[in-house]
mmCIF file of C-alpha atoms and ligand atoms in Angstrom:
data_model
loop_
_atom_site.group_PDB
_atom_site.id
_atom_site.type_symbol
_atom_site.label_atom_id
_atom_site.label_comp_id
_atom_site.label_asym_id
_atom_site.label_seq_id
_atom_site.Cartn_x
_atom_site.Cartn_y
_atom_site.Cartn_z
ATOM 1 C CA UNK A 1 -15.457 33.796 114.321
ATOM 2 C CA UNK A 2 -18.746 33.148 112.382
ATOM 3 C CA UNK A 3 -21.922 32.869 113.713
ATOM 4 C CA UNK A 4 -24.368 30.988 111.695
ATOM 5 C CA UNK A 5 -28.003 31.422 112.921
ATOM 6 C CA UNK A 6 -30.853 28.913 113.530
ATOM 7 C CA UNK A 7 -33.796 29.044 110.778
ATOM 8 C CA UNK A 8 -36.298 29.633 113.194
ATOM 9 C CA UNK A 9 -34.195 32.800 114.598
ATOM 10 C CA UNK A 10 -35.814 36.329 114.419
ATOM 11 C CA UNK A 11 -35.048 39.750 113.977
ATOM 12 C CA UNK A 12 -35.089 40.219 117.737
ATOM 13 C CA UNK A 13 -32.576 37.395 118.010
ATOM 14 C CA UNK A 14 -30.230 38.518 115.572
ATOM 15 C CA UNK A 15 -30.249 42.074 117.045
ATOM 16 C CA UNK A 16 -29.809 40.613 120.681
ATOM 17 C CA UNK A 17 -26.466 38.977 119.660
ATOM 18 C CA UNK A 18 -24.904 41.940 117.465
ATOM 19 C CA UNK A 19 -25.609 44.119 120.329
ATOM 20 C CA UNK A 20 -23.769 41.997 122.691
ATOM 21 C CA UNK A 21 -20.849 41.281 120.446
ATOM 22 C CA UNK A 22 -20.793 44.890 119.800
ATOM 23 C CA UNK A 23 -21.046 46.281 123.707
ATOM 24 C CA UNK A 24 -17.049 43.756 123.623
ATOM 25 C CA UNK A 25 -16.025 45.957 120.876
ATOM 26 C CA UNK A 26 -16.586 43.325 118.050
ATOM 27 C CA UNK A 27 -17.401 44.346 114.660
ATOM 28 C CA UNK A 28 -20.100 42.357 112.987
ATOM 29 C CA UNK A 29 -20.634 42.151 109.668
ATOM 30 C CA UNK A 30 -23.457 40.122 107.659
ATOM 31 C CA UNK A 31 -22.375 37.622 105.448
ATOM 32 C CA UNK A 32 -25.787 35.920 104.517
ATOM 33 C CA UNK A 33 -26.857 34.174 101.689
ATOM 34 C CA UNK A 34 -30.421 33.698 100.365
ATOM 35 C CA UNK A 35 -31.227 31.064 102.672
ATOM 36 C CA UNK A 36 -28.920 31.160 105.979
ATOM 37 C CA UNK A 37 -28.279 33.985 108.441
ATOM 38 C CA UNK A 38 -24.290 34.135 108.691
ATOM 39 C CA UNK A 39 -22.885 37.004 110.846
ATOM 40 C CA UNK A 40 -18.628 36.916 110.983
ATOM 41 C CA UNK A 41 -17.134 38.432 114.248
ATOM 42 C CA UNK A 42 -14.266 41.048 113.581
ATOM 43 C CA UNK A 43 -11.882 41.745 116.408
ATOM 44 C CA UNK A 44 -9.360 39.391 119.130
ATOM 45 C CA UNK A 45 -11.637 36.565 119.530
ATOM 46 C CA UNK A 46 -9.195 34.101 121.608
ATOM 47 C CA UNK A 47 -10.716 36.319 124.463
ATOM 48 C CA UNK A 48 -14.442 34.641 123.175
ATOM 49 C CA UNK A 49 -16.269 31.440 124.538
ATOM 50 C CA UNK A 50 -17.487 29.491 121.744
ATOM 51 C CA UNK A 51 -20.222 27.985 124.031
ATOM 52 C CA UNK A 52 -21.298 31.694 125.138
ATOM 53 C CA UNK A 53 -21.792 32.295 121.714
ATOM 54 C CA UNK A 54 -23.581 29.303 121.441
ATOM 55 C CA UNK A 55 -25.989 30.161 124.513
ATOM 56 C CA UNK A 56 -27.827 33.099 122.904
ATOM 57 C CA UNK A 57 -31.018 32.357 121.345
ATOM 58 C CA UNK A 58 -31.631 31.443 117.908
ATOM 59 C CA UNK A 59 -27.779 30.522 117.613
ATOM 60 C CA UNK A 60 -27.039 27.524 115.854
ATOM 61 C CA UNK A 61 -23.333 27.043 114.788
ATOM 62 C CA UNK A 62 -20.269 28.898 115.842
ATOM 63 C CA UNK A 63 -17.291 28.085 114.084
ATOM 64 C CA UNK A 64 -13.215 29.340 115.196
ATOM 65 C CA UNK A 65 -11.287 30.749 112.555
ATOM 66 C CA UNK A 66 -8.816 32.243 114.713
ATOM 67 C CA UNK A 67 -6.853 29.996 117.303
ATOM 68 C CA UNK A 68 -8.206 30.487 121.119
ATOM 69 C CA UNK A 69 -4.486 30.396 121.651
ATOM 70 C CA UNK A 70 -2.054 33.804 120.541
ATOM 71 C CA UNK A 71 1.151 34.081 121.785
ATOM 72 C CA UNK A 72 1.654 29.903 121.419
ATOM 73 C CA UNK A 73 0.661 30.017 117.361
ATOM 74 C CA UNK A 74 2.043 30.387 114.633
ATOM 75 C CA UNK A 75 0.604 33.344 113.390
ATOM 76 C CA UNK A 76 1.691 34.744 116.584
ATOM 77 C CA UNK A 77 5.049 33.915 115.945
ATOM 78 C CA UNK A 78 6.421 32.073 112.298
ATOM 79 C CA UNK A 79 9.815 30.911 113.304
ATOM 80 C CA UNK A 80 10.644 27.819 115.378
ATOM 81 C CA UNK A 81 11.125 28.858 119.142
ATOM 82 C CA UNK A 82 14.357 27.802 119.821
ATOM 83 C CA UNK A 83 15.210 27.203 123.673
ATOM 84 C CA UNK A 84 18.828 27.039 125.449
ATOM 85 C CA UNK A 85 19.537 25.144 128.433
ATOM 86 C CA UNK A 86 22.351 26.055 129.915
ATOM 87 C CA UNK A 87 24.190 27.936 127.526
ATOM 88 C CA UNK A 88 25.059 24.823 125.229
ATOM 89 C CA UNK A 89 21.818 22.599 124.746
ATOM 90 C CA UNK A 90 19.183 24.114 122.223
ATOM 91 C CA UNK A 91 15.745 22.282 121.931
ATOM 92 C CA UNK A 92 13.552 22.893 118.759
ATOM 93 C CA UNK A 93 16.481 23.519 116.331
ATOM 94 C CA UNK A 94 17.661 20.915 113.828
ATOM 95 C CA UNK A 95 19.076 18.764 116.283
ATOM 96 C CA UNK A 96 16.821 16.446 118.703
ATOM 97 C CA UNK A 97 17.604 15.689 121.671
ATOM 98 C CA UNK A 98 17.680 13.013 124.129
ATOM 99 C CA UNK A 99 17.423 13.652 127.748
ATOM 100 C CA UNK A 100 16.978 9.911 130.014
ATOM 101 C CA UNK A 101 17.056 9.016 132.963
ATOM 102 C CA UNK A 102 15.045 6.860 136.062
ATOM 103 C CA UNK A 103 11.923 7.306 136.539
ATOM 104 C CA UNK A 104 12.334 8.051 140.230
ATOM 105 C CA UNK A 105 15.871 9.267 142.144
ATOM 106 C CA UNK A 106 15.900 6.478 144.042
ATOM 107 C CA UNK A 107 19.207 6.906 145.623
ATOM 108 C CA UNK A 108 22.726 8.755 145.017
ATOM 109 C CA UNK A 109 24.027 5.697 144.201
ATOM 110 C CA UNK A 110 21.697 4.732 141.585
ATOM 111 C CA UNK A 111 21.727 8.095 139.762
ATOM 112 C CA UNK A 112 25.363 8.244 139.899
ATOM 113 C CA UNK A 113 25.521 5.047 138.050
ATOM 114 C CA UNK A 114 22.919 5.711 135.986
ATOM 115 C CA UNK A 115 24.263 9.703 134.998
ATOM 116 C CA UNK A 116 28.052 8.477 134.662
ATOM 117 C CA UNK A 117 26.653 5.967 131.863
ATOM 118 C CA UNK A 118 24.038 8.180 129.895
ATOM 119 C CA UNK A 119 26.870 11.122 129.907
ATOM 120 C CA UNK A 120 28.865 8.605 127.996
ATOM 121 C CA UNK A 121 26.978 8.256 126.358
ATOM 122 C CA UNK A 122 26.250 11.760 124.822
ATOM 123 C CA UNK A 123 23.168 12.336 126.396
ATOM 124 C CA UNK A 124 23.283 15.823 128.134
ATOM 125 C CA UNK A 125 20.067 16.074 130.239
ATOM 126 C CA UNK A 126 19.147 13.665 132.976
ATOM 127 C CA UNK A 127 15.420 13.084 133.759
ATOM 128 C CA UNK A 128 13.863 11.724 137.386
ATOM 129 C CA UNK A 129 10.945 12.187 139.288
ATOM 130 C CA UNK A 130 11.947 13.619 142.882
ATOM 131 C CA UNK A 131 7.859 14.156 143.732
ATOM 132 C CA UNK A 132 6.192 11.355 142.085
ATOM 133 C CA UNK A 133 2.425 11.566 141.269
ATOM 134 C CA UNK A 134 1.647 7.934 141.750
ATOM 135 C CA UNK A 135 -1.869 6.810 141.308
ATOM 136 C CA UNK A 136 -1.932 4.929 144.473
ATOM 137 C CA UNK A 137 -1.024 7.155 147.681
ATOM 138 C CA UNK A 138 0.623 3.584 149.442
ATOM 139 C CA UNK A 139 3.677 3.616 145.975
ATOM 140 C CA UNK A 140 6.402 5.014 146.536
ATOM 141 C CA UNK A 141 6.141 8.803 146.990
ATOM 142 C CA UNK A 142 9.618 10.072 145.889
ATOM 143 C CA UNK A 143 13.026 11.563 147.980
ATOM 144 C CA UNK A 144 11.134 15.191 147.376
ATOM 145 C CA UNK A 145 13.760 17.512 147.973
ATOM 146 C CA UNK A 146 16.775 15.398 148.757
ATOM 147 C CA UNK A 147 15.872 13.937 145.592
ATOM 148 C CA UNK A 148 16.352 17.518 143.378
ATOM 149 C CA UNK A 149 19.361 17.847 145.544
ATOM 150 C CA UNK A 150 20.703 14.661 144.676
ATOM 151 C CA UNK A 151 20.045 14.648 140.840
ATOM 152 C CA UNK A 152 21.972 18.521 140.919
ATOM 153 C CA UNK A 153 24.688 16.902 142.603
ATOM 154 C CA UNK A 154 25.065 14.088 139.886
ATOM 155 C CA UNK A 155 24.121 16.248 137.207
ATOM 156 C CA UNK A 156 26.818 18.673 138.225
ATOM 157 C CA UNK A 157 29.592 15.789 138.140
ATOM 158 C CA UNK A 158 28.728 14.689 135.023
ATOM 159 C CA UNK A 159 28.105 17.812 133.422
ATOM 160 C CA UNK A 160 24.457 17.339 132.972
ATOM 161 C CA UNK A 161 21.477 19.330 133.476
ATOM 162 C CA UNK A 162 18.333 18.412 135.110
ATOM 163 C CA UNK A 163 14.651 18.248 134.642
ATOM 164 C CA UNK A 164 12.517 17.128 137.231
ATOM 165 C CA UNK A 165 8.449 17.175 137.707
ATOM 166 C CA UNK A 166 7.368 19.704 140.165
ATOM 167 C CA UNK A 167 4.098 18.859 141.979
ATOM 168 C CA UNK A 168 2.745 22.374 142.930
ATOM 169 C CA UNK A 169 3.239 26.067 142.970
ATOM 170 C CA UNK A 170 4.854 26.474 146.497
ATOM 171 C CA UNK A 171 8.183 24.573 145.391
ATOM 172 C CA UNK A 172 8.626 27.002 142.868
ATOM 173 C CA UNK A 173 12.154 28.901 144.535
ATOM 174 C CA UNK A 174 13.295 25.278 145.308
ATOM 175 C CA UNK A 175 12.914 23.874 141.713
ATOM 176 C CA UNK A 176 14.328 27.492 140.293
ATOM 177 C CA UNK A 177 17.639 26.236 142.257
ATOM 178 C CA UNK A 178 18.292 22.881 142.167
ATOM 179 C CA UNK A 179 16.738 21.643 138.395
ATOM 180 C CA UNK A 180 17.434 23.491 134.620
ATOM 181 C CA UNK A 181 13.863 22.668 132.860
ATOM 182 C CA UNK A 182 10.887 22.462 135.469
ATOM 183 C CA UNK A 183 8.998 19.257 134.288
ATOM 184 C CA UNK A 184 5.025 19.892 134.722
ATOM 185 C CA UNK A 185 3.069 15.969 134.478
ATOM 186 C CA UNK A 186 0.030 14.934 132.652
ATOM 187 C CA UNK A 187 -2.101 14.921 135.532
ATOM 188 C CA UNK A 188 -1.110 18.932 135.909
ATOM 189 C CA UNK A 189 -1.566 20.266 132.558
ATOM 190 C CA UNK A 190 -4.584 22.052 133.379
ATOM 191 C CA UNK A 191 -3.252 23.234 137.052
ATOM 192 C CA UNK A 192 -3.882 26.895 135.888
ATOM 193 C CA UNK A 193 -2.460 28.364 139.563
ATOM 194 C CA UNK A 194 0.403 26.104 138.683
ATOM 195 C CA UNK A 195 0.489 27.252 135.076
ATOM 196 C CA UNK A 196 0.256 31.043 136.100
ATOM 197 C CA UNK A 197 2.836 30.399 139.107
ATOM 198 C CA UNK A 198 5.731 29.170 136.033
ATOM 199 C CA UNK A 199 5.392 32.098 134.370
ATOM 200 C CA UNK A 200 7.199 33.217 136.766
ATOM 201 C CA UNK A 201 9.462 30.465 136.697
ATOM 202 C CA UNK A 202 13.723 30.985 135.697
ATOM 203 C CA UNK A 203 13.751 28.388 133.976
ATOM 204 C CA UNK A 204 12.290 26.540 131.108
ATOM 205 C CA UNK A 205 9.335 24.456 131.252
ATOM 206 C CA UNK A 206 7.983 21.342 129.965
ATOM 207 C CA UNK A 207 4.780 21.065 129.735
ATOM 208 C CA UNK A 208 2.922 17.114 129.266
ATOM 209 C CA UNK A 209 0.203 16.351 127.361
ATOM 210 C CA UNK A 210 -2.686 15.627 129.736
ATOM 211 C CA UNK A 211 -4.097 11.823 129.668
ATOM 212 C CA UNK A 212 -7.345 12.977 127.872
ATOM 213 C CA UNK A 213 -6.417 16.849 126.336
ATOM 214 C CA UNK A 214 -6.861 17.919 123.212
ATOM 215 C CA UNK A 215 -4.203 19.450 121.466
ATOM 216 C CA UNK A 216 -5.908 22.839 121.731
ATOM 217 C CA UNK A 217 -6.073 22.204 125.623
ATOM 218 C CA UNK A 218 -2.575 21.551 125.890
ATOM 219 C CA UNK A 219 -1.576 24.876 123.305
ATOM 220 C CA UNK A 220 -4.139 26.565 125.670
ATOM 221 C CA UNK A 221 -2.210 25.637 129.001
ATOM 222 C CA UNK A 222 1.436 26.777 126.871
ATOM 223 C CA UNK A 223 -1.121 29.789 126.391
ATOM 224 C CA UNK A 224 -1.256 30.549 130.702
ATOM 225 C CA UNK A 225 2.732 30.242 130.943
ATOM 226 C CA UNK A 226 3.310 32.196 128.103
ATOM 227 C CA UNK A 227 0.733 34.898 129.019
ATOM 228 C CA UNK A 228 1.758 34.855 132.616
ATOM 229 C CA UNK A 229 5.788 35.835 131.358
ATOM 230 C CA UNK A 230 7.508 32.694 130.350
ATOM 231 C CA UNK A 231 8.004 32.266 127.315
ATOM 232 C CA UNK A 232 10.136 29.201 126.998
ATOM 233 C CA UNK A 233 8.079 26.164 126.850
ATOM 234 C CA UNK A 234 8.260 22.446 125.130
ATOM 235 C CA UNK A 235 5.699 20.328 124.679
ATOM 236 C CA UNK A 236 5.535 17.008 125.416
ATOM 237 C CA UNK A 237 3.202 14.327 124.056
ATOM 238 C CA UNK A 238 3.532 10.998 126.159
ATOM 239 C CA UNK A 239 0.233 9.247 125.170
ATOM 240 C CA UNK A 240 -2.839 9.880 125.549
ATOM 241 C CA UNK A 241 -5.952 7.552 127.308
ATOM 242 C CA UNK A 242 -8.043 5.838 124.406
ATOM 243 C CA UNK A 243 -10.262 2.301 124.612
ATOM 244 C CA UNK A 244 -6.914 0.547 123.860
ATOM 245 C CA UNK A 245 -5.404 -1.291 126.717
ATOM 246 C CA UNK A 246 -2.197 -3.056 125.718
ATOM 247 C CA UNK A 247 -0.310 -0.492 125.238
ATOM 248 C CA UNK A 248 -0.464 2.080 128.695
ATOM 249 C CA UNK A 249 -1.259 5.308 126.967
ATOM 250 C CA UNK A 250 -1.592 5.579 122.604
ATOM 251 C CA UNK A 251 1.180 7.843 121.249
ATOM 252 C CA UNK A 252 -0.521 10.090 119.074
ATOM 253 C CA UNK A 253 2.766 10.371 116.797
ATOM 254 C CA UNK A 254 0.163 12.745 114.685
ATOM 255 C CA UNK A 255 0.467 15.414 117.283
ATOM 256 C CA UNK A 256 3.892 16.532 116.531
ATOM 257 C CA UNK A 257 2.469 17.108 112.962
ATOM 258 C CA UNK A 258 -0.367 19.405 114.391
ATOM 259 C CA UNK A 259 1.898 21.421 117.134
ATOM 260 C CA UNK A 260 4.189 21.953 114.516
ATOM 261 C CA UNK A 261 2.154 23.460 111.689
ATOM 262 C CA UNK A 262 -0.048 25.018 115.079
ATOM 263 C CA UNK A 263 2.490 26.166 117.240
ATOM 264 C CA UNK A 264 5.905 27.593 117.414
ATOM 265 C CA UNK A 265 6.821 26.051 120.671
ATOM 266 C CA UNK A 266 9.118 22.636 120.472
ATOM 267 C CA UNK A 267 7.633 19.511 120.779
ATOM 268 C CA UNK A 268 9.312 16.501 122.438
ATOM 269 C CA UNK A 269 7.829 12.519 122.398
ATOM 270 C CA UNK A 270 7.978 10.543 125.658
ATOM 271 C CA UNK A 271 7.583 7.132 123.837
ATOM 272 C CA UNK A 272 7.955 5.331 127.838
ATOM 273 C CA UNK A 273 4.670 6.377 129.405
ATOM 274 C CA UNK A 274 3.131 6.498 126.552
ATOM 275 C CA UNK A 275 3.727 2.650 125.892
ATOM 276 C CA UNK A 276 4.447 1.506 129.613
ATOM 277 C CA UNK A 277 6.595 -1.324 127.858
ATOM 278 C CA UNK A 278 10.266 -1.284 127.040
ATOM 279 C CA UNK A 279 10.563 -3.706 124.289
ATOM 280 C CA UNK A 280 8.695 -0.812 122.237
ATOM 281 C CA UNK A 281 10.811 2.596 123.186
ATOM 282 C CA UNK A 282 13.475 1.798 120.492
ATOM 283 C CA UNK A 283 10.984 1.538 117.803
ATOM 284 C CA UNK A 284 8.945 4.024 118.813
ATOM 285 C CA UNK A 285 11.602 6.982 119.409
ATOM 286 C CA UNK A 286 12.884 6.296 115.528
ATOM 287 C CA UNK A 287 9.008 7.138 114.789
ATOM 288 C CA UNK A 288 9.439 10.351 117.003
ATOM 289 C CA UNK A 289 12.805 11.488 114.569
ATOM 290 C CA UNK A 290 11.562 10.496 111.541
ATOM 291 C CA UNK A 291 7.953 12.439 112.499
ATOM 292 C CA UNK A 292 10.105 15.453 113.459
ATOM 293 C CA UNK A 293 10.062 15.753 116.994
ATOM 294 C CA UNK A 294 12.467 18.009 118.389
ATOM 295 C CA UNK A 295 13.508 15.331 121.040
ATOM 296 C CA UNK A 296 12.635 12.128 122.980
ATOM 297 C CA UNK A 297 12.442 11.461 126.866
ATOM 298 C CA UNK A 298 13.471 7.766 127.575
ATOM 299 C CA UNK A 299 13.515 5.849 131.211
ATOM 300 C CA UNK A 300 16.597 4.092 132.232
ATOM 301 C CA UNK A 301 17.303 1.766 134.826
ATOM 302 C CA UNK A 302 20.138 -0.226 135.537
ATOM 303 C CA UNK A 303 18.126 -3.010 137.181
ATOM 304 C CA UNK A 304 14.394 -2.371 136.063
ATOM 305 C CA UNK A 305 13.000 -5.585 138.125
ATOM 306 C CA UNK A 306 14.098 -3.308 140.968
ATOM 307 C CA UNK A 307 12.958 0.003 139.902
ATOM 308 C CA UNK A 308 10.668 1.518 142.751
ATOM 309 C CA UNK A 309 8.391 3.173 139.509
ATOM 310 C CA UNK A 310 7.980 2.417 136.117
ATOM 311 C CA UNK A 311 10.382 -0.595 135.945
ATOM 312 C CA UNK A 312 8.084 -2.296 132.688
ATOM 313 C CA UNK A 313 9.150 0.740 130.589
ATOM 314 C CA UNK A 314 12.493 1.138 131.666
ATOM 315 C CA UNK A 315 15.187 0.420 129.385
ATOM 316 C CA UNK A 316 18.793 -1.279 130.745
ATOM 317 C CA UNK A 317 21.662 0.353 129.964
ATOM 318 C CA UNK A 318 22.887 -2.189 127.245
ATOM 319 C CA UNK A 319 19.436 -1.936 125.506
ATOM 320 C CA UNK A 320 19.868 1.837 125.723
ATOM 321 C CA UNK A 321 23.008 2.022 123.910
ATOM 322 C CA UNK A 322 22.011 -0.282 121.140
ATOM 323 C CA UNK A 323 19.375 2.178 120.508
ATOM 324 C CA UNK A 324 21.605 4.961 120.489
ATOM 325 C CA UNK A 325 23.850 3.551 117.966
ATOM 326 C CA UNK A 326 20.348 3.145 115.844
ATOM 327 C CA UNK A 327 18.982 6.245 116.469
ATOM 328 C CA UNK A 328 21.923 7.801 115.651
ATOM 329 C CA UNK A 329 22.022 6.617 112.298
ATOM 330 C CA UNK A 330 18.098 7.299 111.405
ATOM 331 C CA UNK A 331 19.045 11.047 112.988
ATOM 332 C CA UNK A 332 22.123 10.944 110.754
ATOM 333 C CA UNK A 333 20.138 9.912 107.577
ATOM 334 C CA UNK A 334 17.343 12.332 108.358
ATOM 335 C CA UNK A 335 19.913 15.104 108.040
ATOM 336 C CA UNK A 336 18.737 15.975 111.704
ATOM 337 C CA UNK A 337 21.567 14.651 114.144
ATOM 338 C CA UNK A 338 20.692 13.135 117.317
ATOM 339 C CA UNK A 339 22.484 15.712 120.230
HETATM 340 C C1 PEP B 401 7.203 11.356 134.415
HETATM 341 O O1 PEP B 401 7.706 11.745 133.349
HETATM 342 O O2 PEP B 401 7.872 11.082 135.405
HETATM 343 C C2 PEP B 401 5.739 11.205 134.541
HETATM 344 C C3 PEP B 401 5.159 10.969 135.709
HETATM 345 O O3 PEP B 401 5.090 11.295 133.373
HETATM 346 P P1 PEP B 401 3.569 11.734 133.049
HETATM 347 O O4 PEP B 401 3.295 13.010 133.777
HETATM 348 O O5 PEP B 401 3.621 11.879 131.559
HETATM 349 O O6 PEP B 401 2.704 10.582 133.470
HETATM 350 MN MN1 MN B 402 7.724 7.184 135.006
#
């Protein structure tokens, strides 16, 4: 970390700070020129504030040269993170993925239709919300348990596995049983007592982009589930909230770039909340392979007018397949198969 000081600082300022620094067991050393007062911090500065830095007097600049998060980076770690689900399925190798499904379990009967046609498809994991985090408390709310109970049923008969959006820490035992990857939404990324509680988790997690975090906010919250014992986590970027309003969220294809060369951890793209229209997720998901993402989330409905959430992004099942065949040859020509 480096500390740059204000002109009008004075000796008893500059002592002040190296004394405090040096009480956290930081070494400081003076790297001044003629006309600026530089000090650079020595030591494990993720465990640092850069705005308590900032508060002490005659402080001007602090600038990060080490990553606030550890275990997530990089440095931390140099090779990909690959994670298996389920013995057979490996996200963040050479092979994206595709896991798809409804946006809510709606009913057995419309999962079963829905799993028996995306497993012919090829596609291995089956997504749906069970607890849905609507905006408005009078949508529809989700099955909630029978839901997870349903999808494990379905999954099970199609030899699928399941990820599913938990809404808070106390359902941890019942997501452990019933789903494969524990799915944590946007609108939880920075639920630290959630966070903490799945590093306890057995299973995998995804984690979402929040609708306004930075990319270091979102390595930060892998940060908590790592830190707290789990250290299988993908992210997911699924748009995030700018001025722009025709689209529902702007896919920041660009972050796949960053988490990559930032983090370890595998990165998926959720192109359907992040536009919120399904005439876009074909185009869109080739964007996501030929970036490099290490997989893509898709909604599927077989009747979207019907769909009880999200029906506007929801692809059918005939304008799923045609983008299967496509994706599978941009996959194909990327040297990166589609799994
Ligand atoms: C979802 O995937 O079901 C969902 C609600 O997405 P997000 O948390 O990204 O809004
Ligand atoms: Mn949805």
């Amino acid at each position: 970390m480096i500390v740059k000081m204000h002109k009008k600082a004075t000796q008893q300022d500059y002592e002040h700070l190296i004394k405090a620094l040096e009480a956290k067991k930081f070494k400081i050393r003076d790297v001044s020129s003629d006309t600026v007062k530089i000090f650079g911090v020595i030591g494990d500065t993720a465990s640092l504030d850069i705005h308590d830095v900032k508060a002490y007097e005659g402080v001007e600049q602090v600038i990060r040269v080490q990553s606030p998060f550890k275990q997530a980076s990089r440095t931390f770690k140099e090779e990909d993170t690959i994670i298996t689900i389920n013995k057979d399925l490996m996200i963040g190798g050479n092979h994206p993925v595709m896991i798809a499904g409804p946006c809510s379990v709606e009913s057995e009967a419309q999962l079963d239709l829905t799993a028996k046609f995306l497993s012919e498809q090829g596609v291995k994991v089956l997504r749906g919300g069970a607890f849905k985090p609507r905006t408005s408390p009078y949508t529809f709310q989700g099955l909630e348990v029978e839901g997870l109970k349903i999808m494990r049923r379905v999954a099970d008969k199609y030899g699928m596995s399941v990820i599913s959006e938990i809404p808070s820490a106390e359902h941890l035992e019942v997501f452990n049983t019933y789903t494969d990857i524990i799915q944590v939404g946007a609108r939880n990324m920075q639920n630290f007592d959630l966070l903490k509680a799945l590093g306890k988790a057995k299973r995998p997690i995804m984690l979402k982009r929040g609708l306004s975090a930075t990319i270091e906010e979102w390595l930060m919250s892998a940060e908590y589930i790592i830190h707290h014992g789990n250290a299988e986590v993908i992210l997911a970027e699924r748009g995030i909230r700018t001025f722009e309003t025709y689209t529902r969220n702007t896919l920041d294809i660009s972050s796949v770039l960053a988490v990559k060369h930032l983090s370890h951890l595998p990165i998926i793209i959720d192109p359907s909340h992040a536009a919120g229209r399904w005439h876009m997720i074909e185009d869109l998901s080739k964007a996501a392979l030929a970036v490099g993402a290490h997989g893509l989330m898709v909604e599927v409905h077989h009747n979207p007018e019907t769909a009880l959430s999200d029906g506007a992004q929801s692809l059918k099942f005939d304008t799923f397949e045609s983008m299967m065949t496509q994706l599978h040859h941009l996959s194909n020509a990327l040297n990166r198969p589609l799994k």
